[in-house]
Amino acid sequence: MPDCYVVIGNPVAHSKSPWIHAQFARQLRQDIEYARIEAPLDGFARTVDAFRAAGGRGANVTLPFKEQAFVYCRDAVSLRARVAGVVNTLIFEGGGPASEIRGDNTDGVGLLRDITVNLGRAIMGQRVLLMGAGGAAQGVLGPLLGAGPQCLVIANRSAAKARSLAQRHGAAAGGGYDELGGAQFDLLINATSAGLADEAPPLPPSAFAPGALGYDMVYGRDTPFLAMARAAGAEARDGGGMLVEQAAESFFLWRGLRPDTAPVLAALRQP
Ligand code: ATR
């Protein structure tokens, strides 16, 4: 019987993860199954318990369960996931109800690889603006700081949330969009869910430095933030590359093999 993996979320029907992992498995000749499970909003732990009891070997966790996945990891949590306080990858060592439960977070490294390897952009020495202070922002903040930006500013609609996130991580600053003044950034990352409501964070267009990259972590739609970046003369990129790269890192954690992401990303982007 093949080893079984799932992506757990609510909603999860739109998830591209099963398709991405099927491409990786074919590329590396791994006999695995990868499915979607929509957990009830009040039933994350019991859904994962049941999957583990049935022999499941690992899970990707998506909205809105990443904080609960962190709590679920009774045996071990990687340093990068502990810093983030959110887990997107569960590893069930041994399989079955008595399996060891380990947690990791591959979102940050996925974002970093997409920006630095796929898009060929440096983070070190750059002025970085991170928009949002929810789970998505928390997941990538530590790795972004670790990449050595010249400065990293967190902006959020609720300024207090940005301030406390910045303080917790020793980031340069955090506050509301109206506190940005005339500051300019080389890399502007949208980690808010504004795009899902067809809105953009209230960012002054002057925030895009000449040659800037506007990156929206949302994948699969041309968000108002991306339109704003293009209108300001910046390069605009969606989160497709991050999606594939974080999946590749999860695949590596489970299977010990690193997929070649380039052909999968190219196929994902095909209309
Ligand atoms: P996620 O796990 O995707 O980060 P979340 O924890 O609900 O989800 O956080 C959503 C983030 O998007 C928050 O930073 C939120 O701002 P608030 O903390 O002020 O609520 C931000 N957000 C959502 N809609 C937005 C909008 N229309 N404009 C600006 N920010 C928005």
PDB file of C-alpha atoms and ligand atoms in Angstrom:
ATOM      1  CA  MET A   1       0.000   0.000   0.000  1.00  0.00           C
ATOM      2  CA  PRO A   2       1.417   3.446  -0.881  1.00  0.00           C
ATOM      3  CA  ASP A   3       2.266   5.927   1.897  1.00  0.00           C
ATOM      4  CA  CYS A   4      -0.611   8.401   2.329  1.00  0.00           C
ATOM      5  CA  TYR A   5      -0.412  12.173   2.751  1.00  0.00           C
ATOM      6  CA  VAL A   6      -3.086  14.869   2.841  1.00  0.00           C
ATOM      7  CA  VAL A   7      -3.653  18.593   2.864  1.00  0.00           C
ATOM      8  CA  ILE A   8      -6.066  19.589   5.639  1.00  0.00           C
ATOM      9  CA  GLY A   9      -7.888  22.909   5.597  1.00  0.00           C
ATOM     10  CA  ASN A  10     -11.314  24.541   5.476  1.00  0.00           C
ATOM     11  CA  PRO A  11     -12.034  25.285   2.703  1.00  0.00           C
ATOM     12  CA  VAL A  12      -9.572  23.054   0.866  1.00  0.00           C
ATOM     13  CA  ALA A  13     -11.300  22.174  -2.420  1.00  0.00           C
ATOM     14  CA  HIS A  14      -9.217  24.773  -4.285  1.00  0.00           C
ATOM     15  CA  SER A  15      -5.868  23.435  -3.027  1.00  0.00           C
ATOM     16  CA  LYS A  16      -3.268  22.718  -5.709  1.00  0.00           C
ATOM     17  CA  SER A  17      -1.166  20.662  -3.269  1.00  0.00           C
ATOM     18  CA  PRO A  18      -2.423  17.216  -4.447  1.00  0.00           C
ATOM     19  CA  TRP A  19      -1.506  18.090  -8.029  1.00  0.00           C
ATOM     20  CA  ILE A  20       1.919  19.486  -7.053  1.00  0.00           C
ATOM     21  CA  HIS A  21       2.818  16.456  -4.924  1.00  0.00           C
ATOM     22  CA  ALA A  22       1.662  14.100  -7.681  1.00  0.00           C
ATOM     23  CA  GLN A  23       4.153  15.829 -10.025  1.00  0.00           C
ATOM     24  CA  PHE A  24       6.962  15.483  -7.460  1.00  0.00           C
ATOM     25  CA  ALA A  25       6.123  11.814  -6.854  1.00  0.00           C
ATOM     26  CA  ARG A  26       6.164  11.030 -10.569  1.00  0.00           C
ATOM     27  CA  GLN A  27       9.454  12.897 -11.044  1.00  0.00           C
ATOM     28  CA  LEU A  28      11.152  11.010  -8.183  1.00  0.00           C
ATOM     29  CA  ARG A  29       9.349   7.667  -8.706  1.00  0.00           C
ATOM     30  CA  GLN A  30       7.741   7.674  -5.290  1.00  0.00           C
ATOM     31  CA  ASP A  31       4.668   5.509  -4.757  1.00  0.00           C
ATOM     32  CA  ILE A  32       2.528   7.832  -2.636  1.00  0.00           C
ATOM     33  CA  GLU A  33      -1.058   8.996  -2.392  1.00  0.00           C
ATOM     34  CA  TYR A  34      -1.924  12.607  -1.609  1.00  0.00           C
ATOM     35  CA  ALA A  35      -5.511  13.729  -0.969  1.00  0.00           C
ATOM     36  CA  ARG A  36      -7.512  16.661   0.425  1.00  0.00           C
ATOM     37  CA  ILE A  37      -9.412  16.579   3.710  1.00  0.00           C
ATOM     38  CA  GLU A  38     -11.778  19.361   4.737  1.00  0.00           C
ATOM     39  CA  ALA A  39     -11.797  19.301   8.549  1.00  0.00           C
ATOM     40  CA  PRO A  40     -14.776  20.805  10.404  1.00  0.00           C
ATOM     41  CA  LEU A  41     -13.840  24.168  11.908  1.00  0.00           C
ATOM     42  CA  ASP A  42     -14.146  22.682  15.411  1.00  0.00           C
ATOM     43  CA  GLY A  43     -12.638  19.314  14.515  1.00  0.00           C
ATOM     44  CA  PHE A  44      -9.019  19.690  13.407  1.00  0.00           C
ATOM     45  CA  ALA A  45      -7.417  17.412  16.037  1.00  0.00           C
ATOM     46  CA  ARG A  46      -9.930  14.590  15.689  1.00  0.00           C
ATOM     47  CA  THR A  47      -9.633  14.721  11.897  1.00  0.00           C
ATOM     48  CA  VAL A  48      -5.849  14.373  12.102  1.00  0.00           C
ATOM     49  CA  ASP A  49      -6.177  11.646  14.770  1.00  0.00           C
ATOM     50  CA  ALA A  50      -8.377   9.625  12.420  1.00  0.00           C
ATOM     51  CA  PHE A  51      -6.010  10.071   9.474  1.00  0.00           C
ATOM     52  CA  ARG A  52      -3.035   8.982  11.607  1.00  0.00           C
ATOM     53  CA  ALA A  53      -4.912   6.002  13.011  1.00  0.00           C
ATOM     54  CA  ALA A  54      -5.588   4.893   9.433  1.00  0.00           C
ATOM     55  CA  GLY A  55      -1.819   4.902   8.777  1.00  0.00           C
ATOM     56  CA  GLY A  56      -1.317   8.417   7.318  1.00  0.00           C
ATOM     57  CA  ARG A  57       2.338   9.450   7.120  1.00  0.00           C
ATOM     58  CA  GLY A  58       2.130  13.231   6.886  1.00  0.00           C
ATOM     59  CA  ALA A  59      -0.054  16.268   6.297  1.00  0.00           C
ATOM     60  CA  ASN A  60       0.137  19.769   4.979  1.00  0.00           C
ATOM     61  CA  VAL A  61      -1.985  22.148   7.015  1.00  0.00           C
ATOM     62  CA  THR A  62      -3.581  25.236   5.566  1.00  0.00           C
ATOM     63  CA  LEU A  63      -6.068  27.898   6.660  1.00  0.00           C
ATOM     64  CA  PRO A  64      -7.373  28.185   9.312  1.00  0.00           C
ATOM     65  CA  PHE A  65      -5.576  25.391  11.183  1.00  0.00           C
ATOM     66  CA  LYS A  66      -1.861  26.309  11.216  1.00  0.00           C
ATOM     67  CA  GLU A  67      -1.887  27.460  14.861  1.00  0.00           C
ATOM     68  CA  GLN A  68      -3.812  24.336  15.903  1.00  0.00           C
ATOM     69  CA  ALA A  69      -1.298  22.189  14.031  1.00  0.00           C
ATOM     70  CA  PHE A  70       1.446  23.753  16.143  1.00  0.00           C
ATOM     71  CA  VAL A  71      -0.390  22.734  19.322  1.00  0.00           C
ATOM     72  CA  TYR A  72      -1.032  19.250  17.905  1.00  0.00           C
ATOM     73  CA  CYS A  73       2.696  18.420  17.640  1.00  0.00           C
ATOM     74  CA  ARG A  74       3.244  16.543  20.870  1.00  0.00           C
ATOM     75  CA  ASP A  75       6.731  15.178  20.133  1.00  0.00           C
ATOM     76  CA  ALA A  76       8.842  17.748  18.296  1.00  0.00           C
ATOM     77  CA  VAL A  77       8.588  21.104  16.539  1.00  0.00           C
ATOM     78  CA  SER A  78      11.404  22.529  14.404  1.00  0.00           C
ATOM     79  CA  LEU A  79      13.039  25.770  15.455  1.00  0.00           C
ATOM     80  CA  ARG A  80      11.703  27.639  12.421  1.00  0.00           C
ATOM     81  CA  ALA A  81       8.134  26.513  13.228  1.00  0.00           C
ATOM     82  CA  ARG A  82       8.558  27.407  16.891  1.00  0.00           C
ATOM     83  CA  VAL A  83       9.751  30.904  15.970  1.00  0.00           C
ATOM     84  CA  ALA A  84       6.750  31.269  13.640  1.00  0.00           C
ATOM     85  CA  GLY A  85       4.281  29.764  16.121  1.00  0.00           C
ATOM     86  CA  VAL A  86       2.565  28.050  13.180  1.00  0.00           C
ATOM     87  CA  VAL A  87       3.010  24.641  11.556  1.00  0.00           C
ATOM     88  CA  ASN A  88       2.198  23.800   7.925  1.00  0.00           C
ATOM     89  CA  THR A  89       3.800  20.341   7.751  1.00  0.00           C
ATOM     90  CA  LEU A  90       3.072  17.373  10.014  1.00  0.00           C
ATOM     91  CA  ILE A  91       5.262  14.286   9.937  1.00  0.00           C
ATOM     92  CA  PHE A  92       3.931  11.054  11.424  1.00  0.00           C
ATOM     93  CA  GLU A  93       6.982   8.935  12.047  1.00  0.00           C
ATOM     94  CA  GLY A  94       6.224   5.241  12.087  1.00  0.00           C
ATOM     95  CA  GLY A  95       2.570   5.550  11.067  1.00  0.00           C
ATOM     96  CA  GLY A  96      -0.504   4.456  13.031  1.00  0.00           C
ATOM     97  CA  PRO A  97      -2.055   5.845  16.219  1.00  0.00           C
ATOM     98  CA  ALA A  98       1.203   5.574  18.199  1.00  0.00           C
ATOM     99  CA  SER A  99       3.262   7.408  15.549  1.00  0.00           C
ATOM    100  CA  GLU A 100       5.577  10.187  16.619  1.00  0.00           C
ATOM    101  CA  ILE A 101       4.087  13.605  15.699  1.00  0.00           C
ATOM    102  CA  ARG A 102       6.547  16.203  14.435  1.00  0.00           C
ATOM    103  CA  GLY A 103       5.846  19.665  13.075  1.00  0.00           C
ATOM    104  CA  ASP A 104       7.678  22.033  10.775  1.00  0.00           C
ATOM    105  CA  ASN A 105       7.001  25.180   8.801  1.00  0.00           C
ATOM    106  CA  THR A 106       8.125  25.315   5.174  1.00  0.00           C
ATOM    107  CA  ASP A 107       6.361  28.560   4.173  1.00  0.00           C
ATOM    108  CA  GLY A 108       9.285  30.851   5.026  1.00  0.00           C
ATOM    109  CA  VAL A 109      11.891  28.844   3.171  1.00  0.00           C
ATOM    110  CA  GLY A 110       9.440  28.502   0.263  1.00  0.00           C
ATOM    111  CA  LEU A 111       9.067  32.280   0.011  1.00  0.00           C
ATOM    112  CA  LEU A 112      12.822  32.829   0.317  1.00  0.00           C
ATOM    113  CA  ARG A 113      13.641  30.283  -2.396  1.00  0.00           C
ATOM    114  CA  ASP A 114      11.094  31.767  -4.765  1.00  0.00           C
ATOM    115  CA  ILE A 115      12.394  35.298  -4.296  1.00  0.00           C
ATOM    116  CA  THR A 116      16.119  34.524  -4.282  1.00  0.00           C
ATOM    117  CA  VAL A 117      16.409  31.488  -6.601  1.00  0.00           C
ATOM    118  CA  ASN A 118      13.417  31.649  -8.982  1.00  0.00           C
ATOM    119  CA  LEU A 119      13.164  35.435  -9.230  1.00  0.00           C
ATOM    120  CA  GLY A 120      16.888  36.067  -8.729  1.00  0.00           C
ATOM    121  CA  ARG A 121      16.377  38.839  -6.188  1.00  0.00           C
ATOM    122  CA  ALA A 122      18.553  39.488  -3.145  1.00  0.00           C
ATOM    123  CA  ILE A 123      16.988  40.010   0.268  1.00  0.00           C
ATOM    124  CA  MET A 124      20.237  40.760   2.044  1.00  0.00           C
ATOM    125  CA  GLY A 125      20.808  44.504   2.265  1.00  0.00           C
ATOM    126  CA  GLN A 126      17.338  45.321   0.878  1.00  0.00           C
ATOM    127  CA  ARG A 127      14.570  47.425   2.400  1.00  0.00           C
ATOM    128  CA  VAL A 128      11.686  45.033   3.037  1.00  0.00           C
ATOM    129  CA  LEU A 129       8.041  45.811   3.828  1.00  0.00           C
ATOM    130  CA  LEU A 130       5.878  42.957   5.111  1.00  0.00           C
ATOM    131  CA  MET A 131       2.135  43.688   5.001  1.00  0.00           C
ATOM    132  CA  GLY A 132      -0.101  41.784   7.425  1.00  0.00           C
ATOM    133  CA  ALA A 133       0.322  40.396  10.921  1.00  0.00           C
ATOM    134  CA  GLY A 134      -1.742  37.185  10.787  1.00  0.00           C
ATOM    135  CA  GLY A 135      -0.617  33.583  10.430  1.00  0.00           C
ATOM    136  CA  ALA A 136       0.747  34.062   6.909  1.00  0.00           C
ATOM    137  CA  ALA A 137       2.983  36.959   7.979  1.00  0.00           C
ATOM    138  CA  GLN A 138       4.112  35.161  11.146  1.00  0.00           C
ATOM    139  CA  GLY A 139       5.154  32.133   9.118  1.00  0.00           C
ATOM    140  CA  VAL A 140       7.615  34.046   6.952  1.00  0.00           C
ATOM    141  CA  LEU A 141       8.877  36.790   9.258  1.00  0.00           C
ATOM    142  CA  GLY A 142      11.676  34.821  10.979  1.00  0.00           C
ATOM    143  CA  PRO A 143      13.210  33.476   7.743  1.00  0.00           C
ATOM    144  CA  LEU A 144      12.964  36.953   6.130  1.00  0.00           C
ATOM    145  CA  LEU A 145      14.838  38.514   9.048  1.00  0.00           C
ATOM    146  CA  GLY A 146      17.370  35.680   8.855  1.00  0.00           C
ATOM    147  CA  ALA A 147      18.114  36.611   5.238  1.00  0.00           C
ATOM    148  CA  GLY A 148      19.686  39.875   6.423  1.00  0.00           C
ATOM    149  CA  PRO A 149      17.585  42.737   5.001  1.00  0.00           C
ATOM    150  CA  GLN A 150      18.833  46.275   5.565  1.00  0.00           C
ATOM    151  CA  CYS A 151      15.550  46.882   7.375  1.00  0.00           C
ATOM    152  CA  LEU A 152      12.227  45.110   7.737  1.00  0.00           C
ATOM    153  CA  VAL A 153       9.044  47.025   8.484  1.00  0.00           C
ATOM    154  CA  ILE A 154       5.723  45.338   9.285  1.00  0.00           C
ATOM    155  CA  ALA A 155       2.571  47.250   8.327  1.00  0.00           C
ATOM    156  CA  ASN A 156      -0.904  46.123   9.307  1.00  0.00           C
ATOM    157  CA  ARG A 157      -4.460  47.474   9.319  1.00  0.00           C
ATOM    158  CA  SER A 158      -4.536  46.913  13.091  1.00  0.00           C
ATOM    159  CA  ALA A 159      -1.339  48.747  13.961  1.00  0.00           C
ATOM    160  CA  ALA A 160      -1.083  47.223  17.439  1.00  0.00           C
ATOM    161  CA  LYS A 161      -0.824  43.701  15.990  1.00  0.00           C
ATOM    162  CA  ALA A 162       2.055  44.781  13.740  1.00  0.00           C
ATOM    163  CA  ARG A 163       3.810  46.464  16.648  1.00  0.00           C
ATOM    164  CA  SER A 164       3.602  43.418  18.894  1.00  0.00           C
ATOM    165  CA  LEU A 165       4.735  41.074  16.093  1.00  0.00           C
ATOM    166  CA  ALA A 166       7.707  43.351  15.387  1.00  0.00           C
ATOM    167  CA  GLN A 167       8.607  43.476  19.069  1.00  0.00           C
ATOM    168  CA  ARG A 168       8.403  39.713  19.445  1.00  0.00           C
ATOM    169  CA  HIS A 169      10.860  39.214  16.588  1.00  0.00           C
ATOM    170  CA  GLY A 170      13.100  42.212  17.148  1.00  0.00           C
ATOM    171  CA  ALA A 171      12.138  43.444  13.681  1.00  0.00           C
ATOM    172  CA  ALA A 172      12.960  47.027  12.773  1.00  0.00           C
ATOM    173  CA  ALA A 173       9.470  48.452  13.179  1.00  0.00           C
ATOM    174  CA  GLY A 174       5.780  47.686  13.053  1.00  0.00           C
ATOM    175  CA  GLY A 175       2.696  49.875  12.797  1.00  0.00           C
ATOM    176  CA  GLY A 176      -0.143  51.113  10.624  1.00  0.00           C
ATOM    177  CA  TYR A 177       0.052  51.982   6.927  1.00  0.00           C
ATOM    178  CA  ASP A 178      -0.358  55.661   7.767  1.00  0.00           C
ATOM    179  CA  GLU A 179       2.887  55.517   9.754  1.00  0.00           C
ATOM    180  CA  LEU A 180       4.959  54.619   6.687  1.00  0.00           C
ATOM    181  CA  GLY A 181       5.304  58.263   5.694  1.00  0.00           C
ATOM    182  CA  GLY A 182       7.452  58.559   2.588  1.00  0.00           C
ATOM    183  CA  ALA A 183       9.510  55.423   3.286  1.00  0.00           C
ATOM    184  CA  GLN A 184      10.521  53.433   0.204  1.00  0.00           C
ATOM    185  CA  PHE A 185      11.083  49.683  -0.098  1.00  0.00           C
ATOM    186  CA  ASP A 186      12.822  47.354  -2.563  1.00  0.00           C
ATOM    187  CA  LEU A 187      10.756  44.313  -1.659  1.00  0.00           C
ATOM    188  CA  LEU A 188       7.070  44.647  -0.706  1.00  0.00           C
ATOM    189  CA  ILE A 189       5.412  41.412   0.407  1.00  0.00           C
ATOM    190  CA  ASN A 190       1.651  41.187   0.783  1.00  0.00           C
ATOM    191  CA  ALA A 191       0.884  38.604   3.481  1.00  0.00           C
ATOM    192  CA  THR A 192      -2.643  39.935   4.082  1.00  0.00           C
ATOM    193  CA  SER A 193      -5.825  38.247   2.947  1.00  0.00           C
ATOM    194  CA  ALA A 194      -7.013  41.527   1.358  1.00  0.00           C
ATOM    195  CA  GLY A 195      -6.670  40.081  -2.165  1.00  0.00           C
ATOM    196  CA  LEU A 196      -9.228  37.388  -1.406  1.00  0.00           C
ATOM    197  CA  ALA A 197     -11.773  40.187  -0.926  1.00  0.00           C
ATOM    198  CA  ASP A 198     -10.507  41.964  -4.063  1.00  0.00           C
ATOM    199  CA  GLU A 199      -8.916  44.690  -1.971  1.00  0.00           C
ATOM    200  CA  ALA A 200      -5.381  46.018  -1.616  1.00  0.00           C
ATOM    201  CA  PRO A 201      -3.667  47.063   1.605  1.00  0.00           C
ATOM    202  CA  PRO A 202      -3.885  50.885   1.922  1.00  0.00           C
ATOM    203  CA  LEU A 203      -0.317  51.455   0.800  1.00  0.00           C
ATOM    204  CA  PRO A 204       0.940  54.776  -0.609  1.00  0.00           C
ATOM    205  CA  PRO A 205       2.207  54.177  -4.206  1.00  0.00           C
ATOM    206  CA  SER A 206       5.374  56.050  -3.219  1.00  0.00           C
ATOM    207  CA  ALA A 207       6.347  53.034  -1.074  1.00  0.00           C
ATOM    208  CA  PHE A 208       7.662  51.241  -4.206  1.00  0.00           C
ATOM    209  CA  ALA A 209      11.330  52.187  -4.717  1.00  0.00           C
ATOM    210  CA  PRO A 210      12.581  52.250  -8.331  1.00  0.00           C
ATOM    211  CA  GLY A 211      13.088  48.628  -9.477  1.00  0.00           C
ATOM    212  CA  ALA A 212      11.058  47.234  -6.552  1.00  0.00           C
ATOM    213  CA  LEU A 213       9.423  43.811  -6.428  1.00  0.00           C
ATOM    214  CA  GLY A 214       5.783  43.602  -5.297  1.00  0.00           C
ATOM    215  CA  TYR A 215       5.078  40.039  -4.141  1.00  0.00           C
ATOM    216  CA  ASP A 216       1.614  38.755  -3.241  1.00  0.00           C
ATOM    217  CA  MET A 217       1.622  35.509  -1.280  1.00  0.00           C
ATOM    218  CA  VAL A 218      -1.845  34.744  -2.658  1.00  0.00           C
ATOM    219  CA  TYR A 219      -1.801  32.477  -5.704  1.00  0.00           C
ATOM    220  CA  GLY A 220      -4.310  32.063  -8.500  1.00  0.00           C
ATOM    221  CA  ARG A 221      -5.669  35.573  -8.939  1.00  0.00           C
ATOM    222  CA  ASP A 222      -4.449  38.927 -10.128  1.00  0.00           C
ATOM    223  CA  THR A 223      -4.924  40.854  -6.895  1.00  0.00           C
ATOM    224  CA  PRO A 224      -5.426  44.620  -6.546  1.00  0.00           C
ATOM    225  CA  PHE A 225      -2.025  44.707  -4.793  1.00  0.00           C
ATOM    226  CA  LEU A 226      -0.321  43.263  -7.902  1.00  0.00           C
ATOM    227  CA  ALA A 227      -2.115  45.851 -10.049  1.00  0.00           C
ATOM    228  CA  MET A 228      -0.927  48.551  -7.660  1.00  0.00           C
ATOM    229  CA  ALA A 229       2.669  47.285  -7.942  1.00  0.00           C
ATOM    230  CA  ARG A 230       2.535  47.313 -11.752  1.00  0.00           C
ATOM    231  CA  ALA A 231       1.012  50.805 -11.789  1.00  0.00           C
ATOM    232  CA  ALA A 232       3.908  51.982  -9.601  1.00  0.00           C
ATOM    233  CA  GLY A 233       6.408  50.573 -12.144  1.00  0.00           C
ATOM    234  CA  ALA A 234       7.423  47.623  -9.950  1.00  0.00           C
ATOM    235  CA  GLU A 235       7.834  43.963 -10.914  1.00  0.00           C
ATOM    236  CA  ALA A 236       4.703  42.106  -9.726  1.00  0.00           C
ATOM    237  CA  ARG A 237       4.689  38.406  -8.758  1.00  0.00           C
ATOM    238  CA  ASP A 238       2.085  36.141  -7.217  1.00  0.00           C
ATOM    239  CA  GLY A 239       2.639  33.329  -4.714  1.00  0.00           C
ATOM    240  CA  GLY A 240       2.741  30.438  -7.215  1.00  0.00           C
ATOM    241  CA  GLY A 241       6.470  29.958  -6.782  1.00  0.00           C
ATOM    242  CA  MET A 242       6.191  30.021  -2.996  1.00  0.00           C
ATOM    243  CA  LEU A 243       3.425  27.421  -3.176  1.00  0.00           C
ATOM    244  CA  VAL A 244       5.589  25.020  -5.188  1.00  0.00           C
ATOM    245  CA  GLU A 245       8.730  25.670  -3.124  1.00  0.00           C
ATOM    246  CA  GLN A 246       7.039  25.134   0.247  1.00  0.00           C
ATOM    247  CA  ALA A 247       5.556  21.909  -1.128  1.00  0.00           C
ATOM    248  CA  ALA A 248       9.010  20.763  -2.275  1.00  0.00           C
ATOM    249  CA  GLU A 249      10.394  21.344   1.218  1.00  0.00           C
ATOM    250  CA  SER A 250       7.513  19.330   2.749  1.00  0.00           C
ATOM    251  CA  PHE A 251       8.135  16.543   0.226  1.00  0.00           C
ATOM    252  CA  PHE A 252      11.796  16.545   1.252  1.00  0.00           C
ATOM    253  CA  LEU A 253      10.856  16.281   4.951  1.00  0.00           C
ATOM    254  CA  TRP A 254       8.631  13.281   4.232  1.00  0.00           C
ATOM    255  CA  ARG A 255      10.611  11.437   1.570  1.00  0.00           C
ATOM    256  CA  GLY A 256      14.240  12.616   1.983  1.00  0.00           C
ATOM    257  CA  LEU A 257      14.331  13.576  -1.700  1.00  0.00           C
ATOM    258  CA  ARG A 258      14.349  17.071  -3.173  1.00  0.00           C
ATOM    259  CA  PRO A 259      12.145  17.593  -6.242  1.00  0.00           C
ATOM    260  CA  ASP A 260      13.157  19.792  -9.164  1.00  0.00           C
ATOM    261  CA  THR A 261      10.620  22.612  -8.825  1.00  0.00           C
ATOM    262  CA  ALA A 262      11.182  24.411 -12.160  1.00  0.00           C
ATOM    263  CA  PRO A 263       9.134  22.083 -14.429  1.00  0.00           C
ATOM    264  CA  VAL A 264       6.323  21.891 -11.868  1.00  0.00           C
ATOM    265  CA  LEU A 265       6.139  25.674 -11.551  1.00  0.00           C
ATOM    266  CA  ALA A 266       6.150  26.033 -15.335  1.00  0.00           C
ATOM    267  CA  ALA A 267       3.294  23.502 -15.644  1.00  0.00           C
ATOM    268  CA  LEU A 268       1.334  25.205 -12.843  1.00  0.00           C
ATOM    269  CA  ARG A 269       1.527  28.506 -14.711  1.00  0.00           C
ATOM    270  CA  GLN A 270       0.275  27.034 -17.974  1.00  0.00           C
ATOM    271  CA  PRO A 271      -3.182  28.426 -18.788  1.00  0.00           C
TER     272      PRO A 271
HETATM  273  P1  ATR B   1      -3.658  34.652   7.553  1.00  0.00           P
HETATM  274  O1  ATR B   1      -3.426  33.406   8.316  1.00  0.00           O
HETATM  275  O2  ATR B   1      -3.913  34.488   6.085  1.00  0.00           O
HETATM  276  O3  ATR B   1      -2.596  35.659   7.814  1.00  0.00           O
HETATM  277  P2  ATR B   1      -5.380  36.106   9.337  1.00  0.00           P
HETATM  278  O4  ATR B   1      -4.649  35.610  10.538  1.00  0.00           O
HETATM  279  O5  ATR B   1      -6.870  36.204   9.378  1.00  0.00           O
HETATM  280  O6  ATR B   1      -5.077  35.192   8.090  1.00  0.00           O
HETATM  281  O7  ATR B   1      -4.765  37.522   8.941  1.00  0.00           O
HETATM  282  C1  ATR B   1      -5.223  38.254   7.855  1.00  0.00           C
HETATM  283  C2  ATR B   1      -4.333  39.480   7.684  1.00  0.00           C
HETATM  284  O8  ATR B   1      -4.778  40.222   6.541  1.00  0.00           O
HETATM  285  C3  ATR B   1      -4.373  40.432   8.857  1.00  0.00           C
HETATM  286  O9  ATR B   1      -3.105  41.037   8.991  1.00  0.00           O
HETATM  287  C4  ATR B   1      -5.431  41.440   8.424  1.00  0.00           C
HETATM  288  O10 ATR B   1      -5.330  42.702   9.045  1.00  0.00           O
HETATM  289  P3  ATR B   1      -5.949  42.924  10.526  1.00  0.00           P
HETATM  290  O11 ATR B   1      -5.005  42.265  11.484  1.00  0.00           O
HETATM  291  O12 ATR B   1      -5.991  44.393  10.686  1.00  0.00           O
HETATM  292  O13 ATR B   1      -7.310  42.287  10.505  1.00  0.00           O
HETATM  293  C5  ATR B   1      -5.096  41.545   6.960  1.00  0.00           C
HETATM  294  N1  ATR B   1      -6.213  42.036   6.119  1.00  0.00           N
HETATM  295  C6  ATR B   1      -7.340  41.379   5.796  1.00  0.00           C
HETATM  296  N2  ATR B   1      -8.109  42.122   4.969  1.00  0.00           N
HETATM  297  C7  ATR B   1      -7.435  43.281   4.744  1.00  0.00           C
HETATM  298  C8  ATR B   1      -7.704  44.465   3.991  1.00  0.00           C
HETATM  299  N3  ATR B   1      -8.815  44.594   3.255  1.00  0.00           N
HETATM  300  N4  ATR B   1      -6.777  45.449   3.997  1.00  0.00           N
HETATM  301  C9  ATR B   1      -5.644  45.330   4.729  1.00  0.00           C
HETATM  302  N5  ATR B   1      -5.343  44.244   5.470  1.00  0.00           N
HETATM  303  C10 ATR B   1      -6.218  43.231   5.486  1.00  0.00           C
END
